[in-house]
CSV table of C-alpha atoms in Angstrom, one decimal:
chain,number,residue,atom,x,y,z
A,292,MET,CA,134.5,131.9,42.0
A,293,ASN,CA,132.4,131.0,38.9
A,294,GLY,CA,131.9,127.4,37.9
A,295,ASN,CA,129.5,124.5,37.4
A,296,LEU,CA,128.4,122.0,39.9
A,297,VAL,CA,126.1,119.0,39.9
A,298,LEU,CA,123.0,118.7,42.1
A,299,TYR,CA,122.2,115.0,42.0
A,300,ARG,CA,118.8,113.5,42.8
A,301,GLU,CA,117.8,110.1,41.3
A,302,ASP,CA,114.3,111.3,40.5
A,303,LEU,CA,114.0,114.9,39.1
A,304,LEU,CA,112.0,116.3,40.8
A,305,PRO,CA,109.1,115.4,43.2
A,306,TYR,CA,106.7,118.2,44.2
A,307,SER,CA,107.8,117.7,47.8
A,308,GLU,CA,111.4,118.6,47.0
A,309,THR,CA,111.1,122.2,46.1
A,310,PHE,CA,114.1,123.0,48.3
A,311,ILE,CA,116.5,121.4,45.8
A,312,LEU,CA,115.4,123.7,43.0
A,313,ASN,CA,115.2,126.7,45.4
A,314,GLN,CA,118.8,125.9,46.6
A,315,GLY,CA,120.2,125.6,43.1
A,316,GLU,CA,118.6,128.6,41.6
A,317,SER,CA,119.6,130.8,44.5
A,318,LEU,CA,123.3,130.2,43.9
A,319,ARG,CA,125.3,133.2,42.7
A,320,GLN,CA,128.9,131.8,42.5
A,321,PHE,CA,128.0,128.5,40.8
A,322,THR,CA,125.9,127.3,38.0
A,323,PRO,CA,123.9,124.2,38.9
A,324,TYR,CA,123.3,121.2,36.6
A,325,TYR,CA,120.5,118.9,37.8
A,326,VAL,CA,121.5,115.3,37.3
A,327,GLY,CA,119.5,112.1,37.9
A,328,THR,CA,118.3,108.9,36.3
A,329,ARG,CA,114.9,110.0,35.3
A,330,ARG,CA,112.4,112.8,35.2
A,331,VAL,CA,109.2,112.4,37.3
A,332,ASP,CA,105.9,114.2,37.4
A,333,GLY,CA,106.6,117.1,39.6
A,334,ILE,CA,108.8,120.2,39.6
A,335,ALA,CA,110.4,121.2,36.3
A,336,THR,CA,114.2,121.9,36.4
A,337,PRO,CA,115.7,124.1,33.7
A,338,ALA,CA,115.9,121.8,30.5
A,339,GLU,CA,119.2,123.2,29.4
A,340,ARG,CA,120.8,122.3,32.7
A,341,THR,CA,119.2,118.9,33.3
A,342,ILE,CA,120.9,115.6,32.6
A,343,VAL,CA,119.1,112.3,32.9
A,344,LEU,CA,119.6,108.9,31.4
A,345,ASP,CA,118.0,108.4,28.0
A,346,HIS,CA,115.2,105.8,28.4
A,347,ARG,CA,113.9,105.9,24.8
A,348,THR,CA,116.0,103.0,23.5
A,349,PRO,CA,116.6,99.5,24.8
A,350,LEU,CA,120.3,100.4,25.2
A,351,GLY,CA,119.3,103.4,27.4
A,352,ARG,CA,117.0,101.3,29.5
A,353,SER,CA,119.7,98.6,29.9
A,354,GLU,CA,122.2,101.3,30.9
A,355,GLU,CA,119.8,102.4,33.7
A,356,LEU,CA,119.9,98.8,35.0
A,357,LEU,CA,123.7,98.8,34.9
A,358,TYR,CA,123.8,102.1,36.7
A,359,LYS,CA,121.5,100.9,39.5
A,360,ALA,CA,123.4,97.7,39.9
A,361,THR,CA,127.0,99.1,39.8
A,362,GLY,CA,126.8,102.9,40.1
A,363,PHE,CA,128.4,103.2,36.6
A,364,SER,CA,126.9,104.7,33.5
A,365,PRO,CA,129.1,105.5,30.5
A,366,GLN,CA,126.3,107.9,29.2
A,367,LEU,CA,126.0,109.8,32.5
A,368,LEU,CA,129.8,109.9,33.0
A,369,ARG,CA,130.3,111.4,29.5
A,370,ARG,CA,127.5,114.0,29.8
A,371,VAL,CA,128.5,115.1,33.3
A,372,ARG,CA,132.2,115.3,32.4
A,373,ALA,CA,131.3,117.6,29.5
A,374,VAL,CA,130.0,120.3,31.9
A,375,GLN,CA,133.2,120.2,33.9
A,376,PRO,CA,131.7,120.4,37.4
A,377,LEU,CA,133.8,121.5,40.3
A,378,LEU,CA,132.0,119.3,42.7
A,379,LEU,CA,128.9,117.0,43.1
A,380,HIS,CA,126.2,117.6,45.7
A,381,ALA,CA,123.8,114.7,46.2
A,382,HIS,CA,120.5,115.1,48.1
A,383,PHE,CA,119.7,112.2,50.4
A,384,GLY,CA,122.2,109.7,51.6
A,385,PHE,CA,120.8,107.0,49.3
A,386,ASP,CA,121.6,109.1,46.3
A,387,GLY,CA,125.0,110.0,47.7
A,388,ALA,CA,125.9,106.3,47.8
A,389,MET,CA,124.5,105.9,44.3
A,390,VAL,CA,126.6,108.7,42.8
A,391,LEU,CA,129.8,108.0,44.7
A,392,PRO,CA,131.4,106.0,41.8
A,393,LEU,CA,130.7,108.9,39.4
A,394,ALA,CA,132.4,111.3,41.7
A,395,ARG,CA,135.3,109.0,42.0
A,396,ARG,CA,135.7,108.6,38.2
A,397,LEU,CA,135.4,112.4,37.8
A,398,ARG,CA,137.9,113.0,40.7
A,399,ARG,CA,135.6,115.6,42.1
A,400,PRO,CA,134.6,116.1,45.7
A,401,LEU,CA,131.2,114.8,46.8
A,402,ILE,CA,128.9,116.6,49.3
A,403,VAL,CA,125.8,114.8,50.5
A,404,THR,CA,122.8,116.3,52.3
A,405,PHE,CA,120.9,114.0,54.6
A,406,HIS,CA,117.2,114.8,55.0
A,407,GLY,CA,115.5,112.3,57.3
A,408,ARG,CA,114.8,108.7,56.6
A,409,ASP,CA,118.3,108.3,55.0
A,410,ALA,CA,119.8,109.0,58.4
A,411,THR,CA,117.2,107.5,60.8
A,412,MET,CA,115.8,104.3,59.3
A,413,ARG,CA,117.3,101.2,61.1
A,414,ASP,CA,119.8,99.2,59.1
A,415,GLU,CA,118.1,95.9,59.8
A,416,TYR,CA,114.9,97.2,58.2
A,417,LEU,CA,116.8,98.6,55.2
A,418,LYS,CA,118.6,95.2,54.7
A,419,ARG,CA,115.4,93.3,54.9
A,420,ALA,CA,112.9,95.6,53.1
A,421,GLY,CA,114.8,98.4,51.5
A,422,SER,CA,115.1,99.1,47.8
A,423,LEU,CA,118.4,98.5,46.0
A,424,ARG,CA,119.6,102.1,46.5
A,425,GLU,CA,118.6,102.0,50.2
A,426,ARG,CA,120.5,98.8,50.7
A,427,ARG,CA,123.5,100.2,48.9
A,428,LEU,CA,123.8,103.0,51.5
A,429,VAL,CA,124.0,100.4,54.3
A,430,ALA,CA,126.7,98.5,52.3
A,431,TRP,CA,128.7,101.5,51.2
A,432,ARG,CA,128.3,103.7,54.3
A,433,SER,CA,131.9,103.3,55.4
A,434,ARG,CA,133.1,104.0,51.9
A,435,LEU,CA,130.9,107.1,51.7
A,436,ILE,CA,132.3,108.3,55.1
A,437,ARG,CA,135.8,107.8,53.9
A,438,GLU,CA,135.5,109.3,50.4
A,439,GLY,CA,132.8,112.0,50.9
A,440,ALA,CA,134.1,115.5,51.4
A,441,LEU,CA,131.3,116.9,53.5
A,442,PHE,CA,128.0,115.7,54.9
A,443,ILE,CA,125.2,118.3,55.5
A,444,ALA,CA,122.4,117.6,58.0
A,445,VAL,CA,119.2,119.6,57.5
A,446,SER,CA,118.7,119.7,61.3
A,447,GLU,CA,120.6,119.2,64.5
A,448,HIS,CA,118.5,116.0,65.0
A,449,ILE,CA,119.9,114.6,61.7
A,450,ARG,CA,123.4,115.7,62.6
A,451,ARG,CA,123.2,113.7,65.9
A,452,GLN,CA,122.0,110.7,63.9
A,453,LEU,CA,125.0,110.9,61.5
A,454,LEU,CA,127.5,111.2,64.4
A,455,ASP,CA,126.0,108.2,66.1
A,456,GLN,CA,126.5,106.2,62.8
A,457,GLY,CA,130.2,107.0,62.8
A,458,PHE,CA,130.4,110.1,60.5
A,459,PRO,CA,133.3,112.2,61.7
A,460,HIS,CA,132.6,115.5,63.5
A,461,GLU,CA,134.8,117.4,61.2
A,462,LYS,CA,132.9,116.3,58.1
A,463,VAL,CA,129.3,116.9,59.4
A,464,VAL,CA,127.6,120.3,59.5
A,465,THR,CA,124.1,121.5,60.1
A,466,HIS,CA,122.7,123.7,57.3
A,467,TYR,CA,119.0,124.4,57.1
A,468,ASN,CA,117.2,124.3,53.8
A,469,GLY,CA,115.7,127.6,52.8
A,470,ILE,CA,112.4,128.4,51.2
A,471,ASP,CA,111.4,131.2,48.8
A,472,THR,CA,110.0,133.8,51.2
A,473,ARG,CA,108.9,136.0,48.3
A,474,PHE,CA,106.7,133.2,47.0
A,475,PHE,CA,105.4,132.0,50.4
A,476,THR,CA,103.9,135.2,51.8
A,477,PRO,CA,100.7,136.1,53.7
A,478,GLU,CA,97.9,137.3,51.5
A,479,LEU,CA,97.5,140.7,53.2
A,480,GLY,CA,93.9,142.0,53.2
A,481,THR,CA,92.4,138.7,52.3
A,482,PRO,CA,90.4,137.0,55.1
A,483,PRO,CA,90.9,133.3,55.7
A,484,ALA,CA,88.3,130.7,54.9
A,485,ALA,CA,84.9,131.3,56.4
A,486,GLU,CA,85.0,127.9,58.1
A,487,PRO,CA,87.7,127.2,60.7
A,488,THR,CA,90.0,125.1,58.5
A,489,VAL,CA,92.9,122.9,59.7
A,490,LEU,CA,95.3,122.0,56.9
A,491,PHE,CA,97.7,119.1,56.5
A,492,VAL,CA,100.2,118.8,53.7
A,493,GLY,CA,102.4,115.7,53.4
A,494,ARG,CA,102.8,112.2,52.1
A,495,PHE,CA,100.5,109.7,53.7
A,496,VAL,CA,103.2,107.6,55.4
A,497,GLU,CA,103.6,106.6,59.0
A,498,LYS,CA,106.0,109.3,60.1
A,499,LYS,CA,103.6,112.1,59.1
A,500,GLY,CA,101.1,111.0,61.8
A,501,ALA,CA,97.9,111.6,59.8
A,502,PHE,CA,96.0,108.9,61.7
A,503,TYR,CA,96.5,110.9,64.9
A,504,LEU,CA,95.3,114.0,63.2
A,505,LEU,CA,92.1,112.3,62.0
A,506,ARG,CA,91.3,111.0,65.5
A,507,ALA,CA,92.1,114.4,67.0
A,508,MET,CA,89.8,116.2,64.6
A,509,HIS,CA,87.0,113.9,65.6
A,510,ALA,CA,87.2,115.3,69.1
A,511,VAL,CA,87.9,118.9,67.8
A,512,GLN,CA,84.7,118.8,65.7
A,513,ARG,CA,82.7,118.0,68.8
A,514,LEU,CA,84.1,121.2,70.4
A,515,VAL,CA,84.2,123.3,67.3
A,516,PRO,CA,81.4,121.9,65.1
A,517,GLU,CA,82.1,124.1,62.2
A,518,ALA,CA,85.7,123.1,61.9
A,519,ARG,CA,86.9,121.2,58.9
A,520,LEU,CA,90.1,119.4,57.8
A,521,VAL,CA,91.8,119.6,54.4
A,522,LEU,CA,94.5,117.1,53.5
A,523,ILE,CA,96.9,117.6,50.6
A,524,GLY,CA,99.1,114.7,49.5
A,525,ASP,CA,99.1,111.1,48.6
A,526,GLY,CA,100.8,107.9,49.7
A,527,PRO,CA,100.3,104.3,50.7
A,528,GLN,CA,98.1,105.1,53.8
A,529,ARG,CA,95.6,107.1,51.9
A,530,PRO,CA,92.9,104.4,51.4
A,531,ALA,CA,93.0,103.5,55.1
A,532,LEU,CA,92.9,107.2,56.1
A,533,GLU,CA,89.9,107.9,53.9
A,534,ALA,CA,88.1,104.9,55.4
A,535,LEU,CA,88.8,106.1,58.9
A,536,ALA,CA,87.6,109.6,58.1
A,537,GLN,CA,84.3,108.1,56.7
A,538,GLN,CA,84.0,105.9,59.8
A,539,LEU,CA,84.4,108.8,62.1
A,540,GLY,CA,82.1,111.0,60.1
A,541,LEU,CA,84.7,113.8,59.8
A,542,ARG,CA,84.1,117.0,57.9
A,543,CYS,CA,87.2,116.7,55.8
A,544,ALA,CA,88.5,116.7,52.2
A,545,PHE,CA,91.3,114.7,50.6
A,546,VAL,CA,92.5,116.7,47.6
A,547,GLY,CA,95.5,114.7,46.5
A,548,LYS,CA,98.9,116.0,45.4
A,549,GLN,CA,98.8,119.6,44.3
A,550,PRO,CA,101.3,121.9,42.6
A,551,LEU,CA,103.0,124.5,44.6
A,552,GLY,CA,100.8,127.4,43.7
A,553,VAL,CA,97.7,125.5,44.9
A,554,VAL,CA,99.4,124.5,48.1
A,555,ARG,CA,100.2,128.2,48.7
A,556,GLU,CA,96.5,129.2,48.3
A,557,HIS,CA,95.5,126.5,50.8
A,558,LEU,CA,98.1,127.8,53.2
A,559,ARG,CA,96.8,131.3,52.9
A,560,ALA,CA,93.2,130.2,53.4
A,561,ALA,CA,93.5,127.9,56.3
A,562,TRP,CA,93.2,128.9,60.0
A,563,VAL,CA,95.7,126.4,61.4
A,564,PHE,CA,98.4,124.1,59.9
A,565,CYS,CA,99.0,120.8,61.6
A,566,LEU,CA,101.8,118.2,61.1
A,567,PRO,CA,101.7,115.7,63.9
A,568,SER,CA,104.9,113.8,63.0
A,569,VAL,CA,106.0,110.7,64.8
A,570,THR,CA,108.9,108.3,64.8
A,571,ALA,CA,107.9,105.4,62.5
A,572,SER,CA,108.2,101.8,63.5
A,573,ASN,CA,111.2,101.3,61.2
A,574,GLY,CA,113.0,104.3,62.7
A,575,ASP,CA,112.0,106.7,60.0
A,576,THR,CA,111.7,110.3,61.2
A,577,GLU,CA,111.5,113.8,59.8
A,578,GLY,CA,114.6,115.9,59.2
A,579,LEU,CA,113.0,119.3,59.2
A,580,PRO,CA,109.9,119.3,57.0
A,581,THR,CA,110.0,122.1,54.4
A,582,VAL,CA,106.2,122.4,54.6
A,583,LEU,CA,106.5,123.7,58.2
A,584,LEU,CA,108.7,126.5,56.9
A,585,GLU,CA,106.2,127.2,54.1
A,586,ALA,CA,103.3,127.4,56.6
A,587,LEU,CA,105.2,129.7,58.9
A,588,ALA,CA,106.3,131.9,56.0
A,589,THR,CA,102.7,132.2,54.9
A,590,GLY,CA,101.7,133.4,58.3
A,591,LEU,CA,99.8,130.3,59.2
A,592,PRO,CA,99.7,129.4,62.9
A,593,THR,CA,101.1,125.9,63.2
A,594,VAL,CA,100.7,122.9,65.5
A,595,THR,CA,103.3,120.1,65.3
A,596,THR,CA,105.0,117.5,67.5
A,597,ALA,CA,108.3,117.5,69.4
A,598,SER,CA,109.5,115.0,66.8
A,599,ALA,CA,113.0,115.0,65.1
A,600,GLY,CA,113.9,118.5,63.8
A,601,ASN,CA,110.4,120.0,64.0
A,602,PRO,CA,111.0,122.0,67.2
A,603,GLU,CA,114.0,123.6,65.4
A,604,ALA,CA,111.5,125.4,63.2
A,605,VAL,CA,108.5,125.7,65.4
A,606,ARG,CA,109.2,127.0,68.9
A,607,ASP,CA,106.4,126.2,71.3
A,608,GLY,CA,104.5,129.3,72.4
A,609,GLU,CA,106.6,131.6,70.2
A,610,THR,CA,106.1,130.6,66.5
A,611,GLY,CA,103.6,127.8,67.0
A,612,LEU,CA,102.4,125.1,69.4
A,613,VAL,CA,104.4,121.9,70.0
A,614,VAL,CA,103.0,118.7,71.6
A,615,ALA,CA,104.4,115.3,72.3
A,616,GLU,CA,104.4,112.6,69.7
A,617,ARG,CA,101.2,110.5,69.6
A,618,ASP,CA,99.5,112.6,72.3
A,619,GLU,CA,96.0,113.0,70.8
A,620,THR,CA,94.7,114.8,73.9
A,621,ALA,CA,97.3,117.5,73.7
A,622,LEU,CA,96.8,117.7,69.9
A,623,VAL,CA,93.1,118.3,70.4
A,624,ARG,CA,93.8,120.9,73.1
A,625,ALA,CA,96.3,122.8,70.8
A,626,LEU,CA,94.0,122.8,67.8
A,627,VAL,CA,91.0,124.0,69.7
A,628,ARG,CA,93.0,126.7,71.4
A,629,LEU,CA,94.2,128.1,68.1
A,630,LEU,CA,90.8,127.8,66.4
A,631,ARG,CA,89.1,129.7,69.2
A,632,ASP,CA,91.8,132.4,69.9
A,633,GLU,CA,92.3,134.9,67.1
A,634,SER,CA,94.8,137.0,69.0
A,635,LEU,CA,97.0,134.0,69.6
A,636,ARG,CA,96.8,133.1,65.9
A,637,CYS,CA,97.8,136.6,64.9
A,638,ARG,CA,100.8,136.7,67.4
A,639,LEU,CA,102.1,133.3,66.3
A,640,ALA,CA,101.6,134.2,62.6
A,641,LEU,CA,103.7,137.4,62.9
A,642,ALA,CA,106.5,135.6,64.9
A,643,GLY,CA,106.5,132.6,62.5
A,644,ARG,CA,107.0,134.8,59.4
A,645,ARG,CA,109.8,136.7,61.1
A,646,ALA,CA,111.6,133.6,62.2
A,647,VAL,CA,111.6,132.2,58.6
A,648,GLU,CA,112.8,135.4,57.1
A,649,GLN,CA,115.7,135.5,59.6
A,650,GLY,CA,116.7,131.8,59.6
A,651,PHE,CA,115.3,130.0,56.6
A,652,ASP,CA,115.2,132.4,53.6
A,653,ALA,CA,116.5,130.6,50.5
A,654,GLU,CA,118.7,133.5,49.4
A,655,ARG,CA,120.4,133.7,52.8
A,656,GLN,CA,120.8,130.0,53.1
A,657,ALA,CA,122.3,129.9,49.6
A,658,ARG,CA,125.1,132.2,50.7
A,659,GLY,CA,125.9,129.8,53.6
A,660,LEU,CA,125.9,126.9,51.2
A,661,GLU,CA,128.2,128.6,48.8
A,662,ALA,CA,130.6,129.1,51.7
A,663,LEU,CA,130.5,125.4,52.4
A,664,TYR,CA,131.2,124.7,48.7
A,665,LEU,CA,134.2,127.0,48.7
A,666,ARG,CA,135.5,125.4,51.9
A,667,VAL,CA,135.4,122.0,50.3
A,668,LEU,CA,137.0,123.2,47.1
A,669,GLY,CA,139.8,124.9,49.2
A,670,GLN,CA,140.4,121.7,51.1
A,671,THR,CA,140.5,119.7,47.9
A,672,LEU,CA,143.1,122.1,46.3
A,673,SER,CA,145.2,121.9,49.5
A,674,GLU,CA,145.2,118.1,49.4
A,675,VAL,CA,146.1,118.1,45.7
A,676,GLY,CA,148.9,120.5,46.5
A,677,ARG,CA,150.3,118.1,49.1
A,678,GLN,CA,150.4,115.1,46.8
A,679,PRO,CA,153.6,114.1,44.9
A,680,ALA,CA,153.7,115.6,41.4
A,681,ARG,CA,153.5,112.2,39.7
A,682,THR,CA,150.2,111.4,41.5
A,683,ARG,CA,148.7,114.8,40.6
A,684,MET,CA,149.4,114.2,36.9
A,685,GLU,CA,147.9,110.7,36.7
A,686,GLY,CA,144.8,110.4,34.5
């Protein structure tokens, strides 16, 4: 089958969401159009296949407000209808609820991928402190369950969360995001950094567990004095993290948000990658962090926690080391073990790369995603075929 489809994300496209572009550009049977409300500083999507609201005029800005309030935008409807998509695929449950009215007006099936906080944050928190789009998911969840064609969970952990919220078994599948294993490769023949370097990449928010890593590194540097920590990313916790690092006297560097090529070079140079994820106080958890896959693909030995979907990518003792959430003593032990044991680092690096090639390669995962698209389109055609002729002709 050859046809167009919509990949919907409100903001096109943050640096942390490379998986959306990888997914779209790996499709063979469909041509993706990237649709959202605005462009943001981050990953560039193909200009000729990108549709966003026009904010250059007062009318365009007022239409964005209308869209956020009601889910309806005449401009977006007109431009998306012109590309004649066979289906719409929204990333994140919040965006799925936002684009549901558009899918209904186009009479096209809607697929929604849930990635983490959209499936795990507690409703009472979202109602009290969530944004408009986050509150809409709570209000429209039953409608989304009823009208959505398929719900994709990026890990078994997220799948269980969706089932607990009342999403029907027959509409929920687990499908892992893939990464570009040709881009994320080990740099053969190039030695790692001279100093034993631990690398963290992620937003500075509670669920990433960066405070635990800083305190653990304080102990690590007493045992491995030459060790240093590099942190890539930004977020609301950054000022407090920088203050703690200074207070502890850590040998570390906060380098801010970085483009993908720079992240890859840091992954290739580091000795160990660490993502000590935790369950946040508002229920927010990981789905399955893409950066774990990127680290494994680059041949970087990895330490993470048994949080959410992380152990589905990092198998303890096989492709990395996994410790309990918030266990700083175990985190110190794992980091020191890897920094001191070169043979263990080599063994985990080889196994991690192999695991990503087999289970998380973008090209392979795209074939599975296309099979899901075809399944939904087949079901839609069958349902249309069962409707009375008068109903099928309406509109």
